[in-house]
């Protein structure tokens, strides 16, 4: 027993190394530039692929291996510099939401580039012969390479400490993490400093991927898997704290190492509980500093467009009338696409309730769509429940999930909130993915068909139209009710809102739950539309789709999410049909949109109109 | 009985004692100014009273209730209104909506999801806007208002909560000198009509001596003087902290009416 | 050395500076006098570039600085000591000084760590202490020393005497005179008239964002009405 515990402990320590490298890079970059780099997981993935290529060319000797690792880190560092100079440098003054979305565009592009260069199959990296064996510790065999990684973690930690404490560059990085305005007032060019920091952070992520290669084959899922874990690590450890990143990486890796042998599903619960305890006790993380949590004003603060109030009801009614007549004009396929658009319109409107009205950046809204979909599907699958009951259960399941996660989320703001929502979404995704006995894992749940009376696509279309538009109308009603105004008031000025007697945290919590419930209804409808549910519905790309819908339509425009949902859902279906490289195209569209049309389609059009009218 | 009683209030930031055990009272219907040179601890003191900061020590009693360490929403419900140094308003709304939200909060209607805000308390909101001279701007988005008008709007928003005591942090900061007296005269009339008390900080001495019933002087976190304006004006210690020495010390020939 | 012409600036939505003009001669100590909220801090911030100027010109030794980023202004020879000091709390005294290190420039006195320590001997024993652990007076010495490390032509001191004990203010006055003797031009914002009167050659009186009076310190002291109207209670 003791030997087993020791062996698991060592495995955990070894797992922590790569996670620490990624999280440390993320943390250093955020500390100085205030950018949360979503593409950090992609840098990690590139590190692994590049090492594979270098090792296969250079050979598998010990020296060659380390040269390959170092080279991979340097190349990734250079790619990081490219991303910083070409993209982020233009966005430092933009809201945090733009940083996250733009760097997610980079994630998509890197995914397709990686696919094109290295192919879809997992690439098993050769382990250098000298590191291939194992030694026996208390009767359990431990791979030598694990021991190397166990030593590497503290070594890098020490190296970073020296760099940050003993070099002028490090002093500047630490000074800028505290007060970058003062640093510039003392004559330091921030541009240069930011680029250098980005190189360092990307180098660390690349290094993390490189040293992970002998333990885990390079694959195309590495990027999002590690970034979600790195977010967890950074939130627990404290943004900007390297020591905190190491500590938190150890905690998470050990939780996994021990959880996996007891019950894999328990691991997720443990991770969640650890996050909950840390965030309640120390919202700024274990070794973080309280003052680090200051966020820029919430996105989209500005006058709400007036005309929408007057024209909202007629526009909505006219759209409903047109949609009601649609079955006369299109075939079954067209109806199914439109049904999907309607579901995502509800999803986007509910996300807007949190982000646009509430000023809380959620990066994990797919969780609630997914909880609704799985809630409905599980009820049908395990209890043979009818569609009607499942559609009632779906929003309840999602609403309860949103109440639980939201309780923690509303304690944070800005990017911390964004990272936390993403981490929670990833926890639900992992639950769906891993819990084979209950959720079917990646085989999903099949055979979720509507009740016989609604089986006809036309009827189901009308069911969806009715429920979605009713839910959207309800959210709009809430938006313009005192509750919605209180939520907006808290977004506009938290100080003032609290001073007139608004309990900001409770208001946000309730809004979170409300939006989650609405998204859950969408999830239930989605399950019966597709006839099946897979973990994909909970995955990060769905959350990001929701964000892109909002950005396209304009974060604050009332009708924006509807325009965005139609454009993204329709665009995606068309793209997937037209090109293999749809991810890269989508990524490029996202990046281009953030750079050139930050106000979205509706905003751009309105500005054009506005010139003539005001 | 005094409306507000502060005893031994203290707050330190990492070893620096910003407010070091201060005590004073505000009587019903009184307008009291807190003044002091930069760094005297006025803003910290205000944030302790307004619930933005929690005191390390001390006791604050309001209308006989111990309100020490209460959060802002609770203070608002207890009857303490607040305006800020840089006017805080809801920037995405019209002037009327700003007041309507505050009314809804005061009447505990915030959880209402189904009624529309636009139709609630409209007449009341308009009366308040009229009282601060913004009737014509009711439908304007606040981003279109001049800064002095934002200060007026903030006053209306604070009054919408039906306060008994108004805490005003630098009510005239950032507005032109010519508009300051008008704004303070407005405050004066409004509070007199409603029987409110006001505690305010201010650096414009014309405003302080023109409108305060009583003046409290803070210096280095402590209370230096507390009394009628005429007494404060002639208090040599007060002159010293403002100039770093008496006029004689500085080398300026004393004399003439102060 | 420093010439400010027609400067207009905003603090948030409110205009804080209205058509501010003055100049400071080489090696002069110029005191900016006025109460809280007169616009002194905003003026210094807009000279270093932390508050953008809406209109007007700032010229350093004949070179126009308008529109430049703060780091370029610092590089051109402006040293800034903010009112709230803004020492890097997690960095040691030495590291705080190192942040601003810059190669010597022509026409300006060259400063390095030993020379700064000679000016503020107290810093010698505090070299490895973190900025956050220093007392108010020590922090003030450190921020001034830090600004000097950039070899400034003009040093902006924002209310350096605020919150300091009389003995420390005394030491500060000595330091200001020493820096002046070394050839640094100093723009000193102050409410503490006693302190300003001891070190300044000239004065600019500000109220509500306007310049109300300009002249020599001696002249200012001869007109008690000025202090009474613009500084005193």
Coordinates of C-alpha atoms in Angstrom, one line a residue, chain A residues 4-557:
Chain A
X4 CA 1.6 2.2 -4.3
X5 CA 1.0 5.5 -2.7
X6 CA 4.6 6.5 -3.3
X7 CA 4.4 5.4 -6.9
X8 CA 1.2 7.4 -7.5
X9 CA 2.7 10.3 -5.8
X10 CA 5.7 10.2 -8.1
X11 CA 3.5 10.0 -11.2
X12 CA 1.6 13.0 -9.9
X13 CA 4.8 15.0 -9.5
X14 CA 5.9 14.0 -13.0
X15 CA 2.5 15.1 -14.4
X16 CA 2.8 18.4 -12.7
X17 CA 5.9 19.4 -14.7
X18 CA 4.3 20.1 -18.1
X19 CA 1.2 21.7 -16.5
X20 CA 3.4 24.0 -14.4
X21 CA 5.4 25.1 -17.5
X22 CA 2.3 26.0 -19.3
X23 CA 0.6 27.7 -16.4
X24 CA 3.8 29.6 -15.5
X25 CA 4.0 31.0 -19.1
X26 CA 0.3 32.0 -19.0
X27 CA 0.8 33.6 -15.7
X28 CA 3.9 35.6 -16.7
X29 CA 2.2 36.9 -19.8
X30 CA -0.9 37.9 -18.0
X31 CA 1.0 39.5 -15.2
X32 CA 2.7 42.0 -17.5
X33 CA 0.4 42.4 -20.5
X34 CA -3.0 41.6 -18.8
X35 CA -3.8 39.4 -21.7
X36 CA -5.2 35.9 -21.1
X37 CA -3.7 33.9 -23.9
X38 CA -6.1 31.3 -25.0
X39 CA -3.6 30.1 -27.6
X40 CA -1.2 29.0 -24.8
X41 CA -2.4 25.4 -25.1
X42 CA -1.7 25.6 -28.8
X43 CA 1.9 26.6 -28.1
X44 CA 2.1 23.6 -25.8
X45 CA 0.7 21.3 -28.6
X46 CA 3.2 22.8 -31.1
X47 CA 6.0 22.1 -28.7
X48 CA 5.1 18.5 -28.7
X49 CA 4.7 18.2 -32.5
X50 CA 7.9 20.1 -33.2
X51 CA 9.9 17.9 -30.8
X52 CA 8.6 14.9 -32.6
X53 CA 9.9 16.2 -35.9
X54 CA 13.2 17.3 -34.5
X55 CA 13.8 14.0 -32.7
X56 CA 12.9 12.0 -35.7
X57 CA 15.5 14.0 -37.7
X58 CA 18.2 14.4 -35.1
X59 CA 18.1 10.9 -33.6
X60 CA 17.2 9.6 -30.2
X61 CA 20.4 10.1 -28.4
X62 CA 20.2 11.9 -25.1
X63 CA 22.0 15.0 -26.3
X64 CA 19.9 15.1 -29.5
X65 CA 16.7 14.8 -27.4
X66 CA 17.5 17.7 -25.3
X67 CA 18.6 19.8 -28.3
X68 CA 15.3 18.9 -29.9
X69 CA 13.4 20.0 -26.8
X70 CA 15.2 23.3 -26.6
X71 CA 14.8 24.0 -30.3
X72 CA 11.1 23.3 -30.1
X73 CA 10.8 25.7 -27.2
X74 CA 12.7 28.4 -29.1
X75 CA 10.6 27.9 -32.3
X76 CA 7.4 28.1 -30.3
X77 CA 8.8 31.2 -28.6
X78 CA 9.3 32.8 -32.0
X79 CA 5.7 31.9 -33.0
X80 CA 4.6 33.5 -29.8
X81 CA 6.4 36.7 -30.8
X82 CA 4.7 36.6 -34.2
X83 CA 1.3 36.3 -32.5
X84 CA 2.1 39.2 -30.2
X85 CA 3.4 41.5 -32.8
X86 CA 0.9 40.8 -35.5
X87 CA -2.2 40.5 -33.4
X88 CA -2.1 41.3 -29.7
X89 CA -0.2 44.5 -30.0
X90 CA -3.2 46.0 -31.7
X91 CA -5.5 44.8 -29.0
X92 CA -4.0 45.8 -25.7
X93 CA -6.5 48.6 -25.3
X94 CA -9.4 46.4 -26.2
X95 CA -11.7 44.8 -23.7
X96 CA -10.6 41.4 -22.2
X97 CA -13.3 39.7 -24.1
X98 CA -11.5 40.6 -27.4
X99 CA -8.2 39.2 -26.1
X100 CA -9.8 35.8 -25.3
X101 CA -11.8 35.6 -28.5
X102 CA -8.9 36.7 -30.7
X103 CA -6.5 34.3 -29.2
X104 CA -9.1 31.6 -29.6
X105 CA -9.1 32.4 -33.3
X106 CA -5.4 31.7 -33.2
X107 CA -6.2 28.3 -31.5
X108 CA -8.4 27.4 -34.5
X109 CA -5.8 28.4 -37.0
X110 CA -3.0 26.5 -35.3
X111 CA -5.2 23.4 -35.1
X112 CA -5.7 23.3 -38.8
X113 CA -2.0 24.2 -39.5
X114 CA -1.0 21.3 -37.2
X115 CA -3.4 19.0 -38.9
X116 CA -2.1 19.9 -42.3
X117 CA 1.6 19.6 -41.3
X118 CA 1.5 16.5 -39.2
X119 CA -1.7 14.7 -40.1
X120 CA -4.6 13.5 -37.9
X121 CA -2.9 10.5 -36.3
X122 CA -1.4 10.5 -32.8
X123 CA 2.4 10.7 -33.0
X124 CA 4.3 8.7 -30.4
X125 CA 7.5 10.4 -29.7
X126 CA 10.6 8.1 -29.2
X127 CA 12.0 8.2 -25.7
X128 CA 15.8 8.6 -25.7
X129 CA 17.3 5.2 -24.9
X130 CA 19.1 6.5 -21.8
X131 CA 15.8 7.6 -20.3
X132 CA 13.7 4.6 -21.4
X133 CA 14.1 2.3 -18.4
X134 CA 12.7 2.4 -15.0
X135 CA 13.8 1.9 -11.5
X136 CA 12.1 0.2 -8.7
X137 CA 11.0 2.3 -5.7
X138 CA 9.6 0.3 -2.8
X139 CA 8.7 -2.5 -5.1
X140 CA 6.9 -0.3 -7.7
X141 CA 8.4 0.4 -11.0
X142 CA 8.8 4.1 -11.8
X143 CA 9.9 5.2 -15.3
X144 CA 13.3 7.1 -15.2
X145 CA 11.7 9.7 -17.4
X146 CA 9.2 10.5 -14.7
X147 CA 12.0 11.2 -12.3
X148 CA 13.6 13.5 -14.9
X149 CA 10.4 15.5 -15.1
X150 CA 10.1 15.5 -11.3
X151 CA 13.5 17.2 -11.2
X152 CA 12.7 19.4 -14.1
X153 CA 9.8 21.1 -12.5
X154 CA 11.8 22.6 -9.6
X155 CA 14.7 23.3 -11.9
X156 CA 12.6 25.4 -14.2
X157 CA 11.0 27.0 -11.1
X158 CA 14.5 27.9 -9.8
X159 CA 15.6 29.1 -13.2
X160 CA 12.6 31.3 -13.6
X161 CA 13.2 32.6 -10.1
X162 CA 16.8 33.5 -11.0
X163 CA 15.7 35.2 -14.2
X164 CA 13.0 37.2 -12.5
X165 CA 15.1 38.2 -9.5
X166 CA 18.7 38.4 -10.8
X167 CA 18.4 40.0 -14.2
X168 CA 17.3 43.4 -15.2
X169 CA 14.8 41.9 -17.6
X170 CA 13.3 40.0 -14.6
X171 CA 13.2 43.2 -12.5
X172 CA 11.4 45.0 -15.3
X173 CA 8.9 42.1 -15.6
X174 CA 8.2 42.2 -11.9
X175 CA 7.9 45.9 -11.8
X176 CA 5.5 45.9 -14.8
X177 CA 3.4 43.2 -13.2
X178 CA 2.9 45.6 -10.2
X179 CA 2.5 48.8 -12.0
X180 CA 3.1 49.0 -15.7
X181 CA 2.1 52.6 -16.0
X182 CA 4.8 53.7 -13.6
X183 CA 7.3 51.5 -15.5
X184 CA 6.6 53.4 -18.6
X185 CA 6.8 56.7 -16.8
X186 CA 10.4 55.6 -15.8
X187 CA 11.3 55.3 -19.5
X188 CA 10.8 51.7 -20.3
X189 CA 9.3 50.9 -23.7
X190 CA 6.3 48.6 -23.0
X191 CA 6.2 47.3 -26.5
X192 CA 9.6 45.7 -26.2
X193 CA 8.9 44.4 -22.8
X194 CA 5.6 42.8 -23.8
X195 CA 7.2 41.1 -26.8
X196 CA 10.0 39.7 -24.7
X197 CA 7.5 38.5 -22.1
X198 CA 5.5 36.8 -24.7
X199 CA 8.5 35.1 -26.0
X200 CA 9.3 33.8 -22.6
X201 CA 5.8 32.6 -21.9
X202 CA 5.5 30.9 -25.3
X203 CA 8.9 29.3 -24.8
X204 CA 7.8 27.8 -21.5
X205 CA 4.6 26.4 -23.1
X206 CA 6.6 25.0 -26.0
X207 CA 9.0 23.5 -23.5
X208 CA 6.1 22.0 -21.6
X209 CA 4.8 20.3 -24.7
X210 CA 8.3 19.1 -25.7
X211 CA 9.0 17.4 -22.4
X212 CA 5.6 15.8 -22.4
X213 CA 6.1 14.1 -25.7
X214 CA 7.8 11.0 -24.3
X215 CA 4.9 10.4 -22.0
X216 CA 2.0 11.3 -24.2
X217 CA 1.7 11.1 -28.0
X218 CA 1.4 14.4 -29.8
X219 CA -2.3 14.8 -30.6
X220 CA -4.8 17.4 -31.7
X221 CA -6.7 17.6 -28.5
X222 CA -3.7 18.6 -26.4
X223 CA -4.3 22.3 -26.8
X224 CA -7.7 22.6 -25.3
X225 CA -7.1 19.9 -22.7
X226 CA -4.1 21.6 -21.2
X227 CA -5.4 25.2 -21.5
X228 CA -8.4 24.3 -19.3
X229 CA -6.2 22.7 -16.7
X230 CA -3.8 25.6 -16.9
X231 CA -6.7 28.0 -16.2
X232 CA -7.6 26.0 -13.2
X233 CA -4.0 26.1 -12.0
X234 CA -3.7 29.8 -12.5
X235 CA -7.0 30.6 -10.8
X236 CA -6.0 28.4 -7.8
X237 CA -2.3 29.4 -7.6
X238 CA -2.9 33.1 -8.2
X239 CA -2.4 35.1 -11.4
X240 CA 1.1 36.4 -11.8
X241 CA 2.6 34.1 -9.2
X242 CA 5.1 31.5 -10.5
X243 CA 5.3 29.8 -7.1
X244 CA 1.6 29.7 -7.0
X245 CA 1.5 28.1 -10.4
X246 CA 3.9 25.4 -9.2
X247 CA 2.0 24.7 -6.0
X248 CA -1.4 24.5 -7.8
X249 CA 0.0 22.3 -10.6
X250 CA 1.2 19.9 -8.0
X251 CA -2.2 19.9 -6.3
X252 CA -4.1 19.3 -9.5
X253 CA -1.7 16.7 -10.8
X254 CA -1.7 14.8 -7.5
X255 CA -5.5 15.0 -7.4
X256 CA -5.6 13.4 -10.8
X257 CA -3.0 10.7 -9.9
X258 CA -4.8 9.6 -6.9
X259 CA -8.3 10.2 -8.1
X260 CA -7.8 8.1 -11.2
X261 CA -7.1 5.0 -9.2
X262 CA -10.0 5.5 -6.9
X263 CA -12.7 6.5 -9.3
X264 CA -11.9 8.7 -12.3
X265 CA -15.2 10.6 -12.0
X266 CA -14.3 11.5 -8.4
X267 CA -11.3 13.5 -9.7
X268 CA -13.5 16.1 -11.3
X269 CA -15.5 16.5 -8.2
X270 CA -12.3 16.9 -6.2
X271 CA -10.9 19.5 -8.6
X272 CA -14.2 21.4 -8.3
X273 CA -14.2 21.2 -4.6
X274 CA -10.6 22.4 -4.3
X275 CA -11.4 25.3 -6.6
X276 CA -14.4 26.1 -4.5
X277 CA -12.6 26.1 -1.2
X278 CA -9.7 28.1 -2.6
X279 CA -11.9 30.7 -4.2
X280 CA -14.1 31.2 -1.2
X281 CA -11.2 31.5 1.2
X282 CA -8.8 33.3 -1.1
X283 CA -10.5 34.7 -4.3
X284 CA -7.1 35.9 -5.6
X285 CA -5.6 32.4 -5.4
X286 CA -3.2 30.7 -3.0
X287 CA -0.2 32.8 -3.6
X288 CA -1.8 35.6 -5.6
X289 CA -2.1 39.2 -4.4
X290 CA -5.6 40.7 -3.8
X291 CA -4.8 43.8 -5.7
X292 CA -4.2 41.8 -8.8
X293 CA -7.9 41.4 -9.2
X294 CA -8.9 44.7 -10.8
X295 CA -10.5 44.5 -14.1
X296 CA -11.2 46.9 -16.8
X297 CA -14.8 48.2 -17.1
X298 CA -17.1 45.5 -18.3
X299 CA -17.5 45.1 -22.0
X300 CA -20.1 47.0 -23.9
X301 CA -20.7 49.8 -21.5
X302 CA -22.4 52.6 -23.5
X303 CA -25.8 53.8 -24.3
X304 CA -28.2 51.1 -25.3
X305 CA -29.5 51.9 -28.7
X306 CA -32.9 53.6 -28.2
X307 CA -34.7 52.5 -31.4
X308 CA -34.6 48.9 -30.4
X309 CA -37.0 49.5 -27.6
X310 CA -39.6 51.0 -30.0
X311 CA -39.0 48.6 -32.9
X312 CA -38.3 45.5 -30.9
X313 CA -41.8 44.1 -30.6
X314 CA -42.8 44.8 -34.3
X315 CA -39.5 43.4 -35.6
X316 CA -39.8 40.3 -33.4
X317 CA -43.4 39.8 -34.4
X318 CA -42.7 40.2 -38.1
X319 CA -39.8 37.7 -37.8
X320 CA -42.0 35.2 -36.0
X321 CA -44.6 35.5 -38.8
X322 CA -42.0 35.0 -41.5
X323 CA -40.6 32.0 -39.6
X324 CA -44.1 30.5 -39.1
X325 CA -44.6 30.6 -42.8
X326 CA -41.1 29.1 -43.6
X327 CA -42.3 25.5 -43.9
X328 CA -44.2 26.5 -47.0
X329 CA -41.0 27.8 -48.6
X330 CA -38.3 25.2 -47.8
X331 CA -37.5 21.5 -47.7
X332 CA -36.9 19.3 -44.7
X333 CA -33.1 20.0 -44.7
X334 CA -33.7 23.8 -44.7
X335 CA -36.2 23.4 -41.8
X336 CA -33.7 21.4 -39.8
X337 CA -31.0 24.0 -40.3
X338 CA -33.4 26.7 -39.3
X339 CA -34.4 24.7 -36.2
X340 CA -30.8 24.6 -35.2
X341 CA -30.5 28.3 -35.8
X342 CA -33.4 28.9 -33.5
X343 CA -31.9 26.8 -30.8
X344 CA -28.6 28.7 -31.0
X345 CA -30.5 32.0 -31.1
X346 CA -31.8 31.1 -27.7
X347 CA -28.3 30.1 -26.6
X348 CA -26.9 33.4 -27.8
X349 CA -29.6 35.5 -26.2
X350 CA -29.1 33.8 -22.9
X351 CA -25.3 34.3 -23.2
X352 CA -25.9 38.0 -24.0
X353 CA -27.9 38.2 -20.8
X354 CA -24.8 37.4 -18.8
X355 CA -22.2 39.2 -20.9
X356 CA -24.0 42.1 -22.5
X357 CA -26.4 43.0 -19.8
X358 CA -24.5 41.6 -16.8
X359 CA -21.0 42.4 -17.8
X360 CA -19.8 39.0 -16.8
X361 CA -17.6 37.3 -19.5
X362 CA -18.6 33.7 -19.6
X363 CA -16.4 31.4 -21.5
X364 CA -18.2 28.3 -20.6
X365 CA -21.8 28.8 -21.6
X366 CA -21.8 25.5 -23.5
X367 CA -22.0 23.8 -20.1
X368 CA -25.6 24.9 -19.7
X369 CA -26.6 23.9 -23.2
X370 CA -24.9 20.6 -22.6
X371 CA -26.4 20.1 -19.1
X372 CA -29.8 20.6 -20.7
X373 CA -29.1 18.2 -23.6
X374 CA -27.7 15.6 -21.3
X375 CA -30.4 16.2 -18.7
X376 CA -33.0 15.4 -21.4
X377 CA -31.1 12.6 -23.0
X378 CA -30.3 10.8 -19.8
X379 CA -33.9 10.9 -18.7
X380 CA -35.0 9.4 -22.0
X381 CA -32.2 6.9 -22.0
X382 CA -32.2 5.6 -18.5
X383 CA -35.9 6.2 -17.4
X384 CA -37.6 6.1 -20.8
X385 CA -39.1 9.5 -20.1
X386 CA -41.3 11.1 -22.8
X387 CA -40.0 14.2 -24.6
X388 CA -42.5 16.5 -22.8
X389 CA -41.0 15.6 -19.4
X390 CA -37.4 15.7 -20.7
X391 CA -38.0 19.2 -22.1
X392 CA -39.2 20.3 -18.7
X393 CA -36.2 18.6 -17.0
X394 CA -33.6 20.1 -19.4
X395 CA -33.8 23.7 -18.2
X396 CA -34.1 22.6 -14.6
X397 CA -30.9 20.5 -14.8
X398 CA -29.0 23.4 -16.4
X399 CA -30.5 25.9 -14.0
X400 CA -29.3 23.9 -11.0
X401 CA -25.9 23.5 -12.6
X402 CA -25.8 27.3 -13.2
X403 CA -26.8 28.0 -9.6
X404 CA -23.9 25.8 -8.3
X405 CA -21.2 27.1 -10.6
X406 CA -22.6 30.6 -10.6
X407 CA -22.3 30.8 -6.8
X408 CA -18.6 30.7 -7.2
X409 CA -18.3 32.6 -10.5
X410 CA -20.0 35.8 -9.2
X411 CA -17.3 36.1 -6.6
X412 CA -14.8 36.9 -9.4
X413 CA -14.9 39.3 -12.3
X414 CA -13.1 40.0 -15.6
X415 CA -10.7 37.4 -16.9
X416 CA -10.8 35.4 -13.6
X417 CA -14.5 34.9 -14.1
X418 CA -13.9 34.0 -17.7
X419 CA -11.3 31.4 -16.8
X420 CA -13.5 30.0 -14.0
X421 CA -16.5 29.6 -16.3
X422 CA -14.3 27.8 -18.8
X423 CA -12.9 25.5 -16.2
X424 CA -16.4 24.6 -15.0
X425 CA -17.5 23.9 -18.6
X426 CA -14.5 21.7 -19.0
X427 CA -15.4 19.8 -15.8
X428 CA -18.9 19.1 -17.2
X429 CA -17.3 18.1 -20.5
X430 CA -14.9 15.7 -18.8
X431 CA -17.8 14.2 -16.8
X432 CA -19.7 13.5 -20.0
X433 CA -16.6 12.2 -21.7
X434 CA -15.3 10.0 -18.9
X435 CA -18.4 8.6 -17.2
X436 CA -19.0 5.8 -19.7
X437 CA -21.5 3.9 -17.6
X438 CA -23.8 6.8 -17.2
X439 CA -23.2 9.1 -20.2
X440 CA -21.8 6.7 -22.7
X441 CA -18.6 8.7 -22.9
X442 CA -17.6 9.7 -26.4
X443 CA -20.1 7.2 -27.8
X444 CA -22.7 9.6 -26.6
X445 CA -26.4 8.8 -26.0
X446 CA -28.3 7.7 -29.1
X447 CA -32.0 7.3 -29.8
X448 CA -33.3 10.5 -28.3
X449 CA -36.3 11.0 -30.6
X450 CA -39.3 13.3 -30.1
X451 CA -42.7 12.0 -29.1
X452 CA -44.6 10.6 -32.0
X453 CA -46.8 13.7 -32.4
X454 CA -43.7 15.8 -32.8
X455 CA -41.6 13.4 -34.9
X456 CA -42.4 15.2 -38.1
X457 CA -39.6 17.8 -38.8
X458 CA -42.3 20.5 -39.5
X459 CA -44.0 19.9 -36.2
X460 CA -40.7 19.8 -34.4
X461 CA -39.7 23.0 -36.1
X462 CA -42.9 24.6 -34.7
X463 CA -42.2 23.2 -31.3
X464 CA -38.8 24.7 -31.3
X465 CA -40.0 28.0 -32.7
X466 CA -42.6 28.3 -30.0
X467 CA -40.4 27.4 -27.1
X468 CA -37.3 29.3 -28.3
X469 CA -39.1 32.5 -29.1
X470 CA -41.1 32.3 -25.8
X471 CA -37.8 31.9 -23.8
X472 CA -36.2 34.7 -25.8
X473 CA -39.1 36.9 -25.2
X474 CA -39.0 36.1 -21.5
X475 CA -35.3 37.0 -21.3
X476 CA -35.9 40.3 -23.1
X477 CA -38.8 41.0 -20.7
X478 CA -36.5 40.4 -17.8
X479 CA -33.9 42.6 -19.4
X480 CA -36.2 45.6 -19.4
X481 CA -37.7 44.8 -16.1
X482 CA -36.3 46.2 -12.9
X483 CA -34.2 43.1 -12.5
X484 CA -32.5 43.6 -15.8
X485 CA -31.9 47.2 -15.0
X486 CA -30.4 46.3 -11.7
X487 CA -28.1 43.9 -13.5
X488 CA -27.1 46.6 -15.9
X489 CA -26.7 49.1 -13.1
X490 CA -24.2 46.7 -11.4
X491 CA -22.3 46.5 -14.7
X492 CA -22.3 50.2 -15.3
X493 CA -21.1 51.2 -11.8
X494 CA -20.8 48.6 -9.0
X495 CA -20.1 51.4 -6.5
X496 CA -23.3 53.2 -7.3
X497 CA -25.4 50.1 -7.6
X498 CA -24.4 48.9 -4.2
X499 CA -25.0 52.4 -2.8
X500 CA -28.6 52.5 -4.0
X501 CA -29.2 49.2 -2.3
X502 CA -28.6 46.6 -5.1
X503 CA -27.0 43.4 -3.8
X504 CA -24.7 43.1 -6.7
X505 CA -23.6 39.5 -6.1
X506 CA -27.1 38.1 -5.6
X507 CA -28.3 39.9 -8.7
X508 CA -25.5 38.5 -10.8
X509 CA -26.0 35.0 -9.4
X510 CA -29.7 35.0 -10.3
X511 CA -28.9 36.3 -13.8
X512 CA -26.4 33.5 -14.2
X513 CA -28.9 30.9 -13.2
X514 CA -31.6 32.4 -15.4
X515 CA -29.4 32.4 -18.4
X516 CA -28.2 28.9 -17.6
X517 CA -31.9 27.7 -17.4
X518 CA -32.7 29.3 -20.8
X519 CA -29.6 27.7 -22.4
X520 CA -30.7 24.4 -20.9
X521 CA -34.0 24.6 -22.7
X522 CA -32.1 25.1 -25.9
X523 CA -30.0 22.0 -25.0
X524 CA -33.1 19.9 -24.5
X525 CA -34.4 21.0 -27.9
X526 CA -31.0 20.3 -29.5
X527 CA -30.9 16.7 -28.1
X528 CA -34.3 15.9 -29.7
X529 CA -33.4 17.6 -33.0
X530 CA -30.2 15.6 -33.4
X531 CA -31.6 12.4 -31.9
X532 CA -28.4 12.0 -29.9
X533 CA -26.0 13.8 -27.6
X534 CA -22.3 13.8 -27.6
X535 CA -19.7 15.4 -25.3
X536 CA -19.0 17.9 -28.1
X537 CA -22.1 19.9 -27.2
X538 CA -20.3 20.8 -23.9
X539 CA -16.9 21.5 -25.4
X540 CA -15.1 24.8 -25.6
X541 CA -15.7 25.4 -29.3
X542 CA -19.5 25.6 -28.6
X543 CA -18.9 28.2 -25.9
X544 CA -16.7 30.2 -28.3
X545 CA -19.4 29.9 -31.0
X546 CA -21.7 31.6 -28.6
X547 CA -19.2 34.4 -28.1
X548 CA -18.7 34.8 -31.8
X549 CA -22.4 35.1 -32.3
X550 CA -22.5 37.9 -29.8
X551 CA -19.5 39.7 -31.3
X552 CA -20.9 39.4 -34.8
X553 CA -24.3 40.7 -33.8
X554 CA -23.0 43.3 -31.4
X555 CA -22.6 42.5 -27.7
X556 CA -25.3 44.9 -26.6
X557 CA -27.7 45.0 -29.6

